[in-house]
Coordinates of C-alpha atoms in Angstrom, one line a residue:
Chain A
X1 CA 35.0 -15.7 7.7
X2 CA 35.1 -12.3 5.3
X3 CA 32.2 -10.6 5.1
X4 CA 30.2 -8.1 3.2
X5 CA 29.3 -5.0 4.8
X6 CA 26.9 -2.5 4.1
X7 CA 26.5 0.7 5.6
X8 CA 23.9 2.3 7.0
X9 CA 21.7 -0.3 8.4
X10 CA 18.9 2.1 7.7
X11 CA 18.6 5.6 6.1
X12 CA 15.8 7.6 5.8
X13 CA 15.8 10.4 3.1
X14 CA 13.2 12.9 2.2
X15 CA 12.0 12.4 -1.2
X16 CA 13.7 14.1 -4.3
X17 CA 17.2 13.7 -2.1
X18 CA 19.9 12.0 -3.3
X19 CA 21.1 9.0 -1.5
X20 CA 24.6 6.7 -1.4
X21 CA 24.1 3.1 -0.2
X22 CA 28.1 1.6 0.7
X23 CA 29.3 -2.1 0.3
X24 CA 32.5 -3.1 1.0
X25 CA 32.8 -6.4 -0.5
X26 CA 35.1 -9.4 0.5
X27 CA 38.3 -8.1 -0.8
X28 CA 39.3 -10.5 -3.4
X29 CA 36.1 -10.4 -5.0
X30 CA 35.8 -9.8 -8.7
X31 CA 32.0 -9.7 -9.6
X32 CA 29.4 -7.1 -7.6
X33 CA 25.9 -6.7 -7.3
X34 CA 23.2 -4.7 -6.1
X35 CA 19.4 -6.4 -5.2
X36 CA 16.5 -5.1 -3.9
X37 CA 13.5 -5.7 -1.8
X38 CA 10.2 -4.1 -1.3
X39 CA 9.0 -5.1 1.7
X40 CA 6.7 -8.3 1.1
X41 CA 8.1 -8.7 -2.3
X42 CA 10.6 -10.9 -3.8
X43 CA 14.4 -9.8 -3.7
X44 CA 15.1 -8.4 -7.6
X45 CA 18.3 -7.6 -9.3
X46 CA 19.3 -4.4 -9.9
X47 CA 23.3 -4.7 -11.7
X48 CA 26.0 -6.2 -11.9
X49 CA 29.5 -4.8 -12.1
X50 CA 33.0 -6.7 -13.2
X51 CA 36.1 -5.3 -14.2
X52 CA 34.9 -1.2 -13.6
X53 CA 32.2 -1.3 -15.9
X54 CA 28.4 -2.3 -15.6
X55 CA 28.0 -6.3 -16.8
X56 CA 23.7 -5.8 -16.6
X57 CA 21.2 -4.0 -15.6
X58 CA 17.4 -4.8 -15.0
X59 CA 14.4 -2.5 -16.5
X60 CA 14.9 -1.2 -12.5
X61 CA 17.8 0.6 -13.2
X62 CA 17.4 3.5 -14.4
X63 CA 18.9 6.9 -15.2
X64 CA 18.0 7.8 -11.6
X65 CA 20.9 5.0 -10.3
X66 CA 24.5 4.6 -10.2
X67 CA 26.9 2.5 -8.8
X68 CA 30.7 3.1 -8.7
X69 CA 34.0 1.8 -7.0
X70 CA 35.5 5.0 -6.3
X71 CA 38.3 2.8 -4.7
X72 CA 39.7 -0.6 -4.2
X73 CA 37.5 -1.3 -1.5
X74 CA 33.8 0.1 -1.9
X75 CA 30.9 -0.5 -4.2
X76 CA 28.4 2.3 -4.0
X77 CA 24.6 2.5 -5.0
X78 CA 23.8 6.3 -5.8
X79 CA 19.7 6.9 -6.1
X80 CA 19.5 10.3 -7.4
X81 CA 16.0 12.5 -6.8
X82 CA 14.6 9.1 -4.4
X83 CA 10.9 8.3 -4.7
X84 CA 8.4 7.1 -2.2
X85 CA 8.7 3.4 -4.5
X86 CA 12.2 3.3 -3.9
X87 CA 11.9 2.6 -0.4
X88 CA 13.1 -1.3 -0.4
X89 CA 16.3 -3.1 1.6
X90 CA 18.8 -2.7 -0.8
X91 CA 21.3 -5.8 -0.7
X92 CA 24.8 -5.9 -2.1
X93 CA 26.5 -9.0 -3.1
X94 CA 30.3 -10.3 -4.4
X95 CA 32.0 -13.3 -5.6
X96 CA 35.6 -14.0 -6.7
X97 CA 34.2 -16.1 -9.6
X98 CA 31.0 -17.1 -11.8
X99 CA 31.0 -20.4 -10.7
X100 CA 30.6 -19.8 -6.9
X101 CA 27.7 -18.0 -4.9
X102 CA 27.2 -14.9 -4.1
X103 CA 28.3 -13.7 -0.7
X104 CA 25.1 -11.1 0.8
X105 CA 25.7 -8.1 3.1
X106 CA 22.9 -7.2 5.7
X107 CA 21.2 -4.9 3.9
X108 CA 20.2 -1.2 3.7
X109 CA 17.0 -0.6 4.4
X110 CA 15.9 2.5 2.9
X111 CA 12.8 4.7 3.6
X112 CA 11.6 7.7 1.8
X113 CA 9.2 9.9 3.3
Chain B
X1 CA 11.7 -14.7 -19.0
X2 CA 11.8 -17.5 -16.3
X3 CA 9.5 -18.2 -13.7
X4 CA 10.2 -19.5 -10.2
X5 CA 7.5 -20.9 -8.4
X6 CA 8.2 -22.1 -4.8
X7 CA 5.9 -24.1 -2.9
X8 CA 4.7 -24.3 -0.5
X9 CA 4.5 -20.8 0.5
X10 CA 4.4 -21.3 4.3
X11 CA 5.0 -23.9 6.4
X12 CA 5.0 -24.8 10.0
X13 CA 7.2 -28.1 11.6
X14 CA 7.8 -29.7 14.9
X15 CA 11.3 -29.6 16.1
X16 CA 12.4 -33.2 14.6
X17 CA 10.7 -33.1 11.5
X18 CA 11.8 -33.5 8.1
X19 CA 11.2 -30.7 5.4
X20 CA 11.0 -30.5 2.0
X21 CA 10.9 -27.2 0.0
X22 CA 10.5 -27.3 -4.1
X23 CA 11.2 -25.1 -6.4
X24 CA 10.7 -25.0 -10.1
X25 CA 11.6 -23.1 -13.0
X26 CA 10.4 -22.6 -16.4
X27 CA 13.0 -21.8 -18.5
X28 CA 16.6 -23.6 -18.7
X29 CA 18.9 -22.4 -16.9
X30 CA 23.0 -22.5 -16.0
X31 CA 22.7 -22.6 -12.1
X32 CA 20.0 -22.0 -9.4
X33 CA 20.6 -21.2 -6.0
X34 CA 19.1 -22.0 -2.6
X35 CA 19.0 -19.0 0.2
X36 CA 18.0 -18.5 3.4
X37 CA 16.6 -15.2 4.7
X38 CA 16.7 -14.3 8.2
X39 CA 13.7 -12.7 10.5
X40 CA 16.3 -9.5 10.1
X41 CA 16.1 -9.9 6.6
X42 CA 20.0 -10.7 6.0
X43 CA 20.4 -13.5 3.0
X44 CA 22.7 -16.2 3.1
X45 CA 23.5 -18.6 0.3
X46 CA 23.0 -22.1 0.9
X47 CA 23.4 -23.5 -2.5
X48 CA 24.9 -23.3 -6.0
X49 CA 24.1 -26.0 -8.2
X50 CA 23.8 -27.3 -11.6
X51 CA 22.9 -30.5 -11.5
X52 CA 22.6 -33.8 -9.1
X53 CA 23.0 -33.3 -5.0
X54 CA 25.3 -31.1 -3.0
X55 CA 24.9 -31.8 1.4
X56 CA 25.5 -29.7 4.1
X57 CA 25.4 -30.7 7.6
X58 CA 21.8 -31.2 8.0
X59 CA 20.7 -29.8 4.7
X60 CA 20.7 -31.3 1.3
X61 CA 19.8 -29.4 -1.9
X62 CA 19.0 -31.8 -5.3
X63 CA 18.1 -30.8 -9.0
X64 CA 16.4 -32.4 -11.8
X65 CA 17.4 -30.2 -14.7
X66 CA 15.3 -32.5 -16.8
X67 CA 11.9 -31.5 -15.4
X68 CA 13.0 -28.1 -14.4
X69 CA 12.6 -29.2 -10.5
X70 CA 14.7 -28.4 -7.4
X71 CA 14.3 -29.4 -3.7
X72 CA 15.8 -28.3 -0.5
X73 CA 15.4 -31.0 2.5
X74 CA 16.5 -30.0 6.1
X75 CA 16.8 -33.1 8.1
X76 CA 16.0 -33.0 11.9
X77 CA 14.5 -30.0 11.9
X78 CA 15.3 -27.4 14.4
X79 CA 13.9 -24.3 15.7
X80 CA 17.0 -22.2 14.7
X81 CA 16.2 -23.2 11.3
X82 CA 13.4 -20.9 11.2
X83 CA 13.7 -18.1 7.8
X84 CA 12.6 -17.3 4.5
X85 CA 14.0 -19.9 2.4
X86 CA 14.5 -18.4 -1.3
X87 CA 15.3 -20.4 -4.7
X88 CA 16.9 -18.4 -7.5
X89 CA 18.2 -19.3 -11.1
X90 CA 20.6 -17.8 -13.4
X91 CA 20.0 -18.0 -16.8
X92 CA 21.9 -19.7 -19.6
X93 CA 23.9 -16.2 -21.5
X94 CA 23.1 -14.1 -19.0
X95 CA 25.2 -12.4 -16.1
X96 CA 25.7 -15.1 -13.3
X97 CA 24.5 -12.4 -11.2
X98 CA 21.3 -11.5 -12.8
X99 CA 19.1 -13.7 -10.7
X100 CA 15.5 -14.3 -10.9
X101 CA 13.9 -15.3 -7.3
X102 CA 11.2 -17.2 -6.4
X103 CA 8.4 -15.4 -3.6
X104 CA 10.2 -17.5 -0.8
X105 CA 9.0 -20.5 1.7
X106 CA 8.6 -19.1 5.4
X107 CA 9.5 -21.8 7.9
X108 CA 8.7 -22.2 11.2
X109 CA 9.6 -25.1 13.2
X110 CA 8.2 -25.0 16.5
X111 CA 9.9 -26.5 19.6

């Protein structure tokens, strides 16, 4: 069964670096996602992306992130100058439509130190 | 802005057993979603619905979107089943995507 895959498994950045988090969503996917999760918190959205342009974005996102498809096959999560409070599992999601779930990769947890 | 409350918060089963997990919401919404989160913390979707029943296997997901009420049942419980097990709603004009999550149930079904 396709899958989404995220890469790395876990980073850890010093603070004030710039870090990438990669999906590679399931290929005929439309619709893209980032989540987050502090650790012992609920997951919370981040964005959505459709069509090369940003659907939503929660109060979370802010100037300090991006996301881009530099291609046809990943979906990137840029966290520009990282914090200590961004240190969460970051998940990315797809779906080929609105009317069907979301299909979760494994997660990137990210700590800042 | 909706809420999700899930209850209950933890709970512990005996291989056999069957479980109920609720979830409800505050606000109306187009479709909430059941999930389950492993130990390793990698989410799976269980569930999209709308309204009525939707099986699977050994789990069955309903919604009352009347009373703003959703359960999850897992019949003949097994340990296996053990995870985090996560409702989350979309809202009516917003991104599909733009989920709000409830804190989670933690299972554990002992053998």
């Amino acid at each position: 069964e396709p899958e989404v895959t995220q890469t790395p498994s876990h980073q850890v950045t010093q603070m004030g670096q710039e870090v990438i988090l990669r999906c590679v969503p399931i290929s005929n996917h439309l619709y893209f996602y980032w989540y987050r999760q502090i650790l012992g918190q609920k997951v919370e959205f981040l964005v959505s992306f459709y069509n090369n342009e940003i659907s939503e974005k929660s109060e979370i996102f802010d100037d300090q992130f991006s996301v881009e498809r530099p291609d046809g096959s990943n979906f990137t999560l840029k966290i520009r100058s990282t914090k200590l409070e961004d240190s969460a599992m970051y998940f990315c999601a797809s779906r080929d439509s609105e009317d069907q779930p979301q299909h979760f990769g494994d997660g990137t947890r990210l700590s800042i130190l | 802005k909706n809420e999700v409350e899930q209850s209950p918060q933890n709970l512990t089963a005996q291989e056999g057993e069957f479980i109920t997990i609720n979830c409800s919401y505050s606000v109306g919404i187009s479709a909430l979603h059941w999930l389950q989160q492993h130990p390793g913390g990698g989410i799976v979707s269980l569930f999209m619905l709308s309204s009525g029943k939707k099986k699977h296997g050994r789990l069955i997901a309903t919604i009352n979107i009347q009373e703003k009420h959703s359960s999850l049942h897992i019949t003949a419980s097994h340990p296996r089943d053990s995870a985090v097990y996560i409702c989350a709603v979309g809202n009516y004009g917003g991104s599909q995507g733009n989920l709000i999550f409830g804190k989670g149930t933690k299972l554990s079904v002992k053998p």
